PDB file of C-alpha atoms and ligand atoms in Angstrom:
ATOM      1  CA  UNK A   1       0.000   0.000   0.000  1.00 51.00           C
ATOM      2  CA  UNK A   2       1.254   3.452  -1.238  1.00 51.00           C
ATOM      3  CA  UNK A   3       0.242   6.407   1.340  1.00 52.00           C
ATOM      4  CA  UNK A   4       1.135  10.035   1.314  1.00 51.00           C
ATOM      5  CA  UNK A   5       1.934  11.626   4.761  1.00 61.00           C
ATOM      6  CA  UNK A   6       0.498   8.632   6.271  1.00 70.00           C
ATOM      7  CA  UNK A   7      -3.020   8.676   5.019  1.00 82.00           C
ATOM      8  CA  UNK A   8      -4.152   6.321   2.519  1.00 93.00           C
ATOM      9  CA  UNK A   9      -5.064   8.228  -0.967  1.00 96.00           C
ATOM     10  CA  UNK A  10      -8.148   7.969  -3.134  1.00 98.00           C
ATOM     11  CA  UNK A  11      -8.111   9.101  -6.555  1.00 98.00           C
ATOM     12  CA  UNK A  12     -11.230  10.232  -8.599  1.00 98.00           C
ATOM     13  CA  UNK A  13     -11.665  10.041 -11.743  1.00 98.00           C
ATOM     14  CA  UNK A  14     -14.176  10.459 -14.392  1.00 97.00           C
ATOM     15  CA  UNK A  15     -16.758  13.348 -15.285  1.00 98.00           C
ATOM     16  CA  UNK A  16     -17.511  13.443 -18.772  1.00 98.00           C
ATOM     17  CA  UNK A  17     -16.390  15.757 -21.454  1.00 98.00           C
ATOM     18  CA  UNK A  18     -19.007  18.274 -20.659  1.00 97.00           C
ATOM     19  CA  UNK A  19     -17.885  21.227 -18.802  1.00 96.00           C
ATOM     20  CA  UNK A  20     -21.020  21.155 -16.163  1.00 97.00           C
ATOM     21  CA  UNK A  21     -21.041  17.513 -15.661  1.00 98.00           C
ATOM     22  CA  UNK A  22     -23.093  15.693 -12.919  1.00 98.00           C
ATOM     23  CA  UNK A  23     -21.299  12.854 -13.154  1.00 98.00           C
ATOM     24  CA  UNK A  24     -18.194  14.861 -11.788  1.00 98.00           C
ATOM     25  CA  UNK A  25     -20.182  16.809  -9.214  1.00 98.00           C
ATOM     26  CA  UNK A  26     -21.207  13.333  -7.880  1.00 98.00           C
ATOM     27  CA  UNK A  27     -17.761  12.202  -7.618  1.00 98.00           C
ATOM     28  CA  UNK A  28     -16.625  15.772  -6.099  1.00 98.00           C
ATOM     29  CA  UNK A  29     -19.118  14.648  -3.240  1.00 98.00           C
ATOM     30  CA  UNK A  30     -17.747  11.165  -2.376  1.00 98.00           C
ATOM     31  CA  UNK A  31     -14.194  12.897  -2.843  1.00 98.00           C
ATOM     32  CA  UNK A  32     -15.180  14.624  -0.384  1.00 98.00           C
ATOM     33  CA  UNK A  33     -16.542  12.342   2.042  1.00 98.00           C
ATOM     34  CA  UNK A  34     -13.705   9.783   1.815  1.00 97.00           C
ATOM     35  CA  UNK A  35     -11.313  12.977   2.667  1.00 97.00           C
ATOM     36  CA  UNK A  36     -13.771  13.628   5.992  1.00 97.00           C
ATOM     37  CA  UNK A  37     -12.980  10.293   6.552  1.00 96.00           C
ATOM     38  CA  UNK A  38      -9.143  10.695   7.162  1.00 95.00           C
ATOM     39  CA  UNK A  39      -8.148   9.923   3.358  1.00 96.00           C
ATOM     40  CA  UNK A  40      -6.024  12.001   1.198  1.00 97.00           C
ATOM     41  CA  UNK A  41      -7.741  12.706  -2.447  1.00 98.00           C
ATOM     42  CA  UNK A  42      -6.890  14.056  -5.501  1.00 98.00           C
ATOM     43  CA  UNK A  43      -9.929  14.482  -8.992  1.00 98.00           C
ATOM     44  CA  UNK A  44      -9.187  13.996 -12.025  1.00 98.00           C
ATOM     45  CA  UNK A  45     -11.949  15.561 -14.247  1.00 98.00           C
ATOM     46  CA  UNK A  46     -11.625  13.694 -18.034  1.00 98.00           C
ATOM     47  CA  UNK A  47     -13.076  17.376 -19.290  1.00 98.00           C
ATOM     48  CA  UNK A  48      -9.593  18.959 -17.921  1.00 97.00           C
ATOM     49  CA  UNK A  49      -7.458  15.797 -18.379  1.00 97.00           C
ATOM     50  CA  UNK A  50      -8.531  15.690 -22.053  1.00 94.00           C
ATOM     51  CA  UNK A  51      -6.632  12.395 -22.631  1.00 98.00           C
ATOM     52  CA  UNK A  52      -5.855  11.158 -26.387  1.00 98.00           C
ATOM     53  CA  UNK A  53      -7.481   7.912 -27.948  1.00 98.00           C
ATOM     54  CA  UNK A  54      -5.786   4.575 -26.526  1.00 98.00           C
ATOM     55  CA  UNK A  55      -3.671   3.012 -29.388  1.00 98.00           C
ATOM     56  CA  UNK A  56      -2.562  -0.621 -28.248  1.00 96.00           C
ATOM     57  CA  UNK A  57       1.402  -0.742 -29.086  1.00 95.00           C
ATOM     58  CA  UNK A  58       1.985   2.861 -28.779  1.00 98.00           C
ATOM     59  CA  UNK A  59       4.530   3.427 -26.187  1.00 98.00           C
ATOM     60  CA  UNK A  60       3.413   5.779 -23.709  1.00 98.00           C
ATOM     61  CA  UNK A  61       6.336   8.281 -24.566  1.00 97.00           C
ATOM     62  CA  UNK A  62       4.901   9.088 -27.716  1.00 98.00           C
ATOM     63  CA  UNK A  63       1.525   9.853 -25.801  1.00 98.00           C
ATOM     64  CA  UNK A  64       0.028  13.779 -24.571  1.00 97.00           C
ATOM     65  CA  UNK A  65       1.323  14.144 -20.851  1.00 97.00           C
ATOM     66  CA  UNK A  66      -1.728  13.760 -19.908  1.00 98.00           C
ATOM     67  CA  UNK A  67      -1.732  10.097 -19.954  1.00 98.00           C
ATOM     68  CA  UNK A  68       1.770   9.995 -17.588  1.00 98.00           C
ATOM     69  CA  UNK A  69      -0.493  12.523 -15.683  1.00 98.00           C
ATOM     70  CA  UNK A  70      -2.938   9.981 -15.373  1.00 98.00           C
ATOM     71  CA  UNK A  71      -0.935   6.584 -14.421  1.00 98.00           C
ATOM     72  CA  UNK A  72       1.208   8.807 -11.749  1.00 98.00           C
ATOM     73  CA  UNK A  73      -2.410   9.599 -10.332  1.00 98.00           C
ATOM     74  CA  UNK A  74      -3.638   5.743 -10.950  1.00 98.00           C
ATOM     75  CA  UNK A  75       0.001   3.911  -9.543  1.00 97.00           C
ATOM     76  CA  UNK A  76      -0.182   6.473  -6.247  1.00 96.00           C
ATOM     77  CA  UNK A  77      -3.585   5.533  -5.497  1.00 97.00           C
ATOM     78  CA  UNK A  78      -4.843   3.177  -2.589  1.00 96.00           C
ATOM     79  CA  UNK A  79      -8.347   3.081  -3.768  1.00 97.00           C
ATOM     80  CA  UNK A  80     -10.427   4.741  -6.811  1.00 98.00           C
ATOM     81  CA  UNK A  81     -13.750   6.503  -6.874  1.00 98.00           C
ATOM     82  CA  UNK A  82     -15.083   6.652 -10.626  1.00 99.00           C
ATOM     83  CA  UNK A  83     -17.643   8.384 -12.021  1.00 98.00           C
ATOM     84  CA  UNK A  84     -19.012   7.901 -15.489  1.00 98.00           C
ATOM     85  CA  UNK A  85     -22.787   8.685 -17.020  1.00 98.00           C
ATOM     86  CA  UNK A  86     -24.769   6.592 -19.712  1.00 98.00           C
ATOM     87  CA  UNK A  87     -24.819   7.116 -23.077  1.00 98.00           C
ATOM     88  CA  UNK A  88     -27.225   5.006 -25.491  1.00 98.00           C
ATOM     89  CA  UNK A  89     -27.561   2.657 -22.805  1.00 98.00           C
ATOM     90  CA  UNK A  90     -24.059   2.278 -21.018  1.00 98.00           C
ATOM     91  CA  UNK A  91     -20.887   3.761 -19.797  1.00 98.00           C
ATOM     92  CA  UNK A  92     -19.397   6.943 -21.818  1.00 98.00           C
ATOM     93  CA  UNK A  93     -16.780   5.981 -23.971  1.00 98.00           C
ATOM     94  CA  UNK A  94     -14.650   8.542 -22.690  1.00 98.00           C
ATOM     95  CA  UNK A  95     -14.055   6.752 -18.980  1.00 98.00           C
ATOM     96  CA  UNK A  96     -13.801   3.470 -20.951  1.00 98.00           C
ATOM     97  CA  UNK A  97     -10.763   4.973 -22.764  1.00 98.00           C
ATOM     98  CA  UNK A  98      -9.379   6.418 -19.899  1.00 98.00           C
ATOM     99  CA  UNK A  99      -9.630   2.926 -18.005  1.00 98.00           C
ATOM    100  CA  UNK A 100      -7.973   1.143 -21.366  1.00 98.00           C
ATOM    101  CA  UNK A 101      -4.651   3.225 -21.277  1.00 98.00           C
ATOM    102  CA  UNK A 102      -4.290   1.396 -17.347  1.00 98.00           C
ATOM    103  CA  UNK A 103      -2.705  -1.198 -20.119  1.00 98.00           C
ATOM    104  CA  UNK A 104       0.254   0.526 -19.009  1.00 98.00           C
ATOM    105  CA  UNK A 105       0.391  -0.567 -15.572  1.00 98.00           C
ATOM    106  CA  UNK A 106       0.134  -4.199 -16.519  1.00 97.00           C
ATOM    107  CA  UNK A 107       4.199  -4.926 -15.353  1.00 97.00           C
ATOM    108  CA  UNK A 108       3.960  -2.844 -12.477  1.00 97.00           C
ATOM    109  CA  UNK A 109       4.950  -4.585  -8.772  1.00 95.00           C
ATOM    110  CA  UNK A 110       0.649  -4.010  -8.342  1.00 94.00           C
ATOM    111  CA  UNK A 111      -0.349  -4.253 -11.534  1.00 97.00           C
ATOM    112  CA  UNK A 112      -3.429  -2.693 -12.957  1.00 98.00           C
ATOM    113  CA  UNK A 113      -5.802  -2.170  -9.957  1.00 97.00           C
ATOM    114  CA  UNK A 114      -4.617  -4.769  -7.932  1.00 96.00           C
ATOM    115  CA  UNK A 115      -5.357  -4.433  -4.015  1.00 93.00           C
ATOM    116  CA  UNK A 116      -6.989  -0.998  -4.858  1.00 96.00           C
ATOM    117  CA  UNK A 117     -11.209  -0.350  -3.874  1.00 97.00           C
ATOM    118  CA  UNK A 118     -12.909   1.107  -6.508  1.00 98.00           C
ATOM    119  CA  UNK A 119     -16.332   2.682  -5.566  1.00 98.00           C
ATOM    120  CA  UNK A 120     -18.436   3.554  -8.736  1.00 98.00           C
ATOM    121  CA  UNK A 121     -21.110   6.335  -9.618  1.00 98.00           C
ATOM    122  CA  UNK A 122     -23.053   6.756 -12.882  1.00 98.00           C
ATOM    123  CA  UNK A 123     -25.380   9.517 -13.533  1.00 98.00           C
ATOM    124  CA  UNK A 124     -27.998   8.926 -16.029  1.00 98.00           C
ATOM    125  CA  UNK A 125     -31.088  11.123 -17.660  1.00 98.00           C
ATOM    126  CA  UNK A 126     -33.376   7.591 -17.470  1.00 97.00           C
ATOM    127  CA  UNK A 127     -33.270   4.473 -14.785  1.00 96.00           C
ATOM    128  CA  UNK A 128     -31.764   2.395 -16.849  1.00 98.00           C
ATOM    129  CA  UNK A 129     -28.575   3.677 -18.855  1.00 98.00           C
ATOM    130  CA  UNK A 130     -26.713   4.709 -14.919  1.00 98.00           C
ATOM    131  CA  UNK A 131     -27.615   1.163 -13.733  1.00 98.00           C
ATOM    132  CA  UNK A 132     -25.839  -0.194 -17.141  1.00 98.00           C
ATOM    133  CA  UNK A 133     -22.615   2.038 -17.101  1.00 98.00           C
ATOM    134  CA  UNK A 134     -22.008   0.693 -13.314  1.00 98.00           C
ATOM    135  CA  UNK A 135     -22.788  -3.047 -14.524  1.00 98.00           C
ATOM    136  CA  UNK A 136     -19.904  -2.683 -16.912  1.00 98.00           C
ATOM    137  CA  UNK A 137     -17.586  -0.908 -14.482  1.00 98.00           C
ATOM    138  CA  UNK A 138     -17.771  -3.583 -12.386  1.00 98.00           C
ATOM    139  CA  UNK A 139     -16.660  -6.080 -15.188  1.00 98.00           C
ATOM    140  CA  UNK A 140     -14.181  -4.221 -16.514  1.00 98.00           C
ATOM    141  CA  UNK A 141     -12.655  -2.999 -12.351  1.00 98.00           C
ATOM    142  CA  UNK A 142     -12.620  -6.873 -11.997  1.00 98.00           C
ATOM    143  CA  UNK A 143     -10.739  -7.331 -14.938  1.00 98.00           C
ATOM    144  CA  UNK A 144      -8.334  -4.913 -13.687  1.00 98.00           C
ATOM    145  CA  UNK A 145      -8.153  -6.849 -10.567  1.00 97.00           C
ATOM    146  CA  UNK A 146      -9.496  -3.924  -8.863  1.00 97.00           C
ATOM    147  CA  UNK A 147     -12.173  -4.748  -5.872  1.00 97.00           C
ATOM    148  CA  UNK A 148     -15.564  -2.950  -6.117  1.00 98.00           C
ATOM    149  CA  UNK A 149     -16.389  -1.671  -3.226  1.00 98.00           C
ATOM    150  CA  UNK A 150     -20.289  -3.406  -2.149  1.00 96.00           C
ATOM    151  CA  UNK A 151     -22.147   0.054  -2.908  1.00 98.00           C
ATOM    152  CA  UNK A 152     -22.919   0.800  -6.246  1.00 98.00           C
ATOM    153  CA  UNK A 153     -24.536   4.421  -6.764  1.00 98.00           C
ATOM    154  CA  UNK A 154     -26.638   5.136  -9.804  1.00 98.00           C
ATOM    155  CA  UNK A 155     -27.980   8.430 -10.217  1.00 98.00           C
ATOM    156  CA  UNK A 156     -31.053   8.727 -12.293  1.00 98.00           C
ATOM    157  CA  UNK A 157     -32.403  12.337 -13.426  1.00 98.00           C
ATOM    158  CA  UNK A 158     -29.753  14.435 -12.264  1.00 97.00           C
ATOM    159  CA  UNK A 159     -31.236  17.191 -13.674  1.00 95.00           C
ATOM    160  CA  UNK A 160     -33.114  16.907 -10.437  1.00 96.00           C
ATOM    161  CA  UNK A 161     -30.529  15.643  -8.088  1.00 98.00           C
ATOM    162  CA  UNK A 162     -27.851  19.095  -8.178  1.00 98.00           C
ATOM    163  CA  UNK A 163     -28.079  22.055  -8.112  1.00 97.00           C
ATOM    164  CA  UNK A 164     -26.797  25.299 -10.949  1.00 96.00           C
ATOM    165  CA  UNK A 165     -23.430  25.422  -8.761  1.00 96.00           C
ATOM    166  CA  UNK A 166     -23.170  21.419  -8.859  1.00 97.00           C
ATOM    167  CA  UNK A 167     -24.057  21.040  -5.334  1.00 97.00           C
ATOM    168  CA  UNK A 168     -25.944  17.637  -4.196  1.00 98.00           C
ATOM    169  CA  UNK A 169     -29.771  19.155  -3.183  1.00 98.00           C
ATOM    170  CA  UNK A 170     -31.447  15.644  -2.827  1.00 98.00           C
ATOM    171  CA  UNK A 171     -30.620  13.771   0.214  1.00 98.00           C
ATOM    172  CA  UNK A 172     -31.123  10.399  -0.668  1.00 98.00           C
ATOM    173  CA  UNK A 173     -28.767  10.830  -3.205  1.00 98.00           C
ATOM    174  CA  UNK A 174     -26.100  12.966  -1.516  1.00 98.00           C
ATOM    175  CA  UNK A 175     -25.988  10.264   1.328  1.00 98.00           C
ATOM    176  CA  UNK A 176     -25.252   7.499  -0.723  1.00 98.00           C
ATOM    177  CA  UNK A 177     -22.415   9.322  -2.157  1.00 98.00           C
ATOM    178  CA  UNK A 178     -21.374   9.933   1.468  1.00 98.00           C
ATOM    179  CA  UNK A 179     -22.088   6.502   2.378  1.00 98.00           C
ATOM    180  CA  UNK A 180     -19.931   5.460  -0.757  1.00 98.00           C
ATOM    181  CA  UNK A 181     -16.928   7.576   0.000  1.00 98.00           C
ATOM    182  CA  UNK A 182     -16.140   7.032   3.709  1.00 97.00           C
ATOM    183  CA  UNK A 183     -16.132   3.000   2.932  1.00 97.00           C
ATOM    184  CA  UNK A 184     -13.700   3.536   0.061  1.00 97.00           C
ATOM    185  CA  UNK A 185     -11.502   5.267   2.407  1.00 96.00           C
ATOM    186  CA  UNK A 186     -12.435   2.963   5.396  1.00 95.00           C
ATOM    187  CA  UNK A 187     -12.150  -0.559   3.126  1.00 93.00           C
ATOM    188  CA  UNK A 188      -9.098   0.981   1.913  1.00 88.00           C
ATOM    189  CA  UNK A 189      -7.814   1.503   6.011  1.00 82.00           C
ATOM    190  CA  UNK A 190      -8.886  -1.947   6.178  1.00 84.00           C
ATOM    191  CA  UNK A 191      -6.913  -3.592   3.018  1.00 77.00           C
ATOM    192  CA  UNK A 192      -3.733  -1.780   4.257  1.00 75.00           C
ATOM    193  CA  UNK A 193      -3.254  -2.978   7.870  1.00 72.00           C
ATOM    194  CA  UNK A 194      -4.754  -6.558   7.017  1.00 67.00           C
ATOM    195  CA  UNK A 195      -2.574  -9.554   8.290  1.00 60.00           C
ATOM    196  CA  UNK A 196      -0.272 -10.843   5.397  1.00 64.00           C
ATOM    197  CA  UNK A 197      -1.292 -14.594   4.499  1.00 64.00           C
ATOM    198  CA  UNK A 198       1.484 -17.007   4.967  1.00 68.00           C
ATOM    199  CA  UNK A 199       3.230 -18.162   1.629  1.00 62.00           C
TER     200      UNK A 199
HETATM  201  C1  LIG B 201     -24.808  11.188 -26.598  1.00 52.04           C
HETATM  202  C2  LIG B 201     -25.666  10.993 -25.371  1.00 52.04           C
HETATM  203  C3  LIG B 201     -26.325   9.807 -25.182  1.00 52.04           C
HETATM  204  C4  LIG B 201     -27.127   9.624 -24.057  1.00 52.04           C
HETATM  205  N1  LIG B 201     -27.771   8.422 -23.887  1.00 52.04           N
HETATM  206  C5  LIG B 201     -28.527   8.228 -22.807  1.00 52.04           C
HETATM  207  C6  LIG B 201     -29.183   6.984 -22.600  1.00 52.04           C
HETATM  208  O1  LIG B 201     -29.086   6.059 -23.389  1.00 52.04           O
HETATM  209  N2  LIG B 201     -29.941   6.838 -21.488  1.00 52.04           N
HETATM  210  C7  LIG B 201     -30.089   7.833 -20.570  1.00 52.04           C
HETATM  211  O2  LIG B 201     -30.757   7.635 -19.564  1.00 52.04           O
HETATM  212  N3  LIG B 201     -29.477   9.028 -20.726  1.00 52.04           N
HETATM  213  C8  LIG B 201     -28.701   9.247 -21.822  1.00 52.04           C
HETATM  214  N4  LIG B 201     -28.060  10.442 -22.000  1.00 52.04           N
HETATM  215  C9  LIG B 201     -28.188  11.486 -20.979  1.00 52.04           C
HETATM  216  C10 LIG B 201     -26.981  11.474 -20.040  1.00 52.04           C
HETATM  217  O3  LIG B 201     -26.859  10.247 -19.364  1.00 52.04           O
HETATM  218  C11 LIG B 201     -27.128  12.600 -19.004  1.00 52.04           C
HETATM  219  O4  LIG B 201     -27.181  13.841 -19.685  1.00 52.04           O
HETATM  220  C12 LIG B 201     -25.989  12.607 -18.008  1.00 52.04           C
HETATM  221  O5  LIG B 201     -26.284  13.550 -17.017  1.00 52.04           O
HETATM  222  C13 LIG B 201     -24.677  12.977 -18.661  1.00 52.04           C
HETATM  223  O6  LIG B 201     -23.652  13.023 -17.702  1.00 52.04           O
HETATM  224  P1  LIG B 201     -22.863  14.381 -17.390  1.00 52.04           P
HETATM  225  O7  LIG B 201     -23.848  15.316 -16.766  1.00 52.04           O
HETATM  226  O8  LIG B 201     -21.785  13.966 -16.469  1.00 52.04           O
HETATM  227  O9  LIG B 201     -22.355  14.911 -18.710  1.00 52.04           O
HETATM  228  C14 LIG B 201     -27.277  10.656 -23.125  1.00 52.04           C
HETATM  229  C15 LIG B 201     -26.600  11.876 -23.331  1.00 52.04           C
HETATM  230  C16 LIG B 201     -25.808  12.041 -24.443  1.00 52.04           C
HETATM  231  C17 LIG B 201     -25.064  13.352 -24.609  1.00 52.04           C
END
């Protein structure tokens, strides 16, 4: 486990290419809870990151910064909170990118996502499309090796859910994005002063 000044780090990432995106204001509120919970946090919005298409066999020197910019923030991290919203029925292929260039990270001592909690939040105009996106986050987290954390937190009609500065104004919703950041940082706290097994 990787910590900076002692506190275990989450990293949040997502928010679509829109410049007022819900998605992003959701994950600004977990960010926020897992940091009242003792964590350390950093966001990175895909709208500012503005990362390149992945192109398997291109080494990442030849890549925008932004993509180093992005594996620092993914190798430092002790657990992930990422946000995406449905389009035509699933996740935004924007996050999907973003999640394919963690190719990079496949030699690494913890490779992909391995031994990081990875809470997940989808914003979505209908019930369905939000529900969708998080279904395939969880397959492709997994296939990271990355652990889904056991709260999954769909947002449907966000149009209704925040506010014109982005703030959370329903409370069902804004409490399930508190609920959702305090156990990332607290399953996190857990994973990192777990017993080792014996070889
Ligand atoms: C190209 C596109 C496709 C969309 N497809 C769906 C959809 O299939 N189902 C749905 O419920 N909402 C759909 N939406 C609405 C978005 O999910 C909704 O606007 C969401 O808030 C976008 O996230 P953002 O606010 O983070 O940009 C679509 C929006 C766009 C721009």
């Amino acid at each position: 486990m990787t910590s900076t000044n002692g506190k275990l780090h989450i990293l949040g990432l997502g928010g679509t290419l829109r410049e007022r995106s819900t998605s992003r204001w959701a994950l600004q509120r977990a960010l926020q809870a897992a940091e009242a919970a003792g964590a350390t946090t950093e966001l990175l919005a895909l709208y500012d990151l503005n990362l390149p298409m992945f192109i398997p066999d291109k080494p990442v020197e030849e890549y925008d910064p932004s993509v180093v910019r992005l594996l620092d923030a993914a190798r430092k991290a002790d657990g992930l909170l990422i946000s995406t919203a449905g389009y035509h029925g699933t996740l935004v292929g924007a996050t999907k990118n973003a999640l394919d260039f963690l190719e990079f990270l496949s030699e690494d001592e913890r490779p992909y996502l391995h031994e990081r909690v990875v809470g997940l939040i989808a914003t979505a105009s209908g019930e369905l499309a939000g529900v969708n996106a998080i279904n395939a986050l969880v397959h492709t987290v997994y296939a990271l090796r990355g652990t889904v954390a056991p709260l999954l937190v769909p947002i449907p009609r966000p149009r209704e859910v925040f506010d014109a500065e982005g703030q959370v104004v329903n409370e069902k919703i804004a409490g399930r994005l508190d609920q959702l950041g305090r156990l990332v940082a607290e399953t996190v706290g857990k994973f990192a002063s777990s017993v080792e097994l014996e070889p």
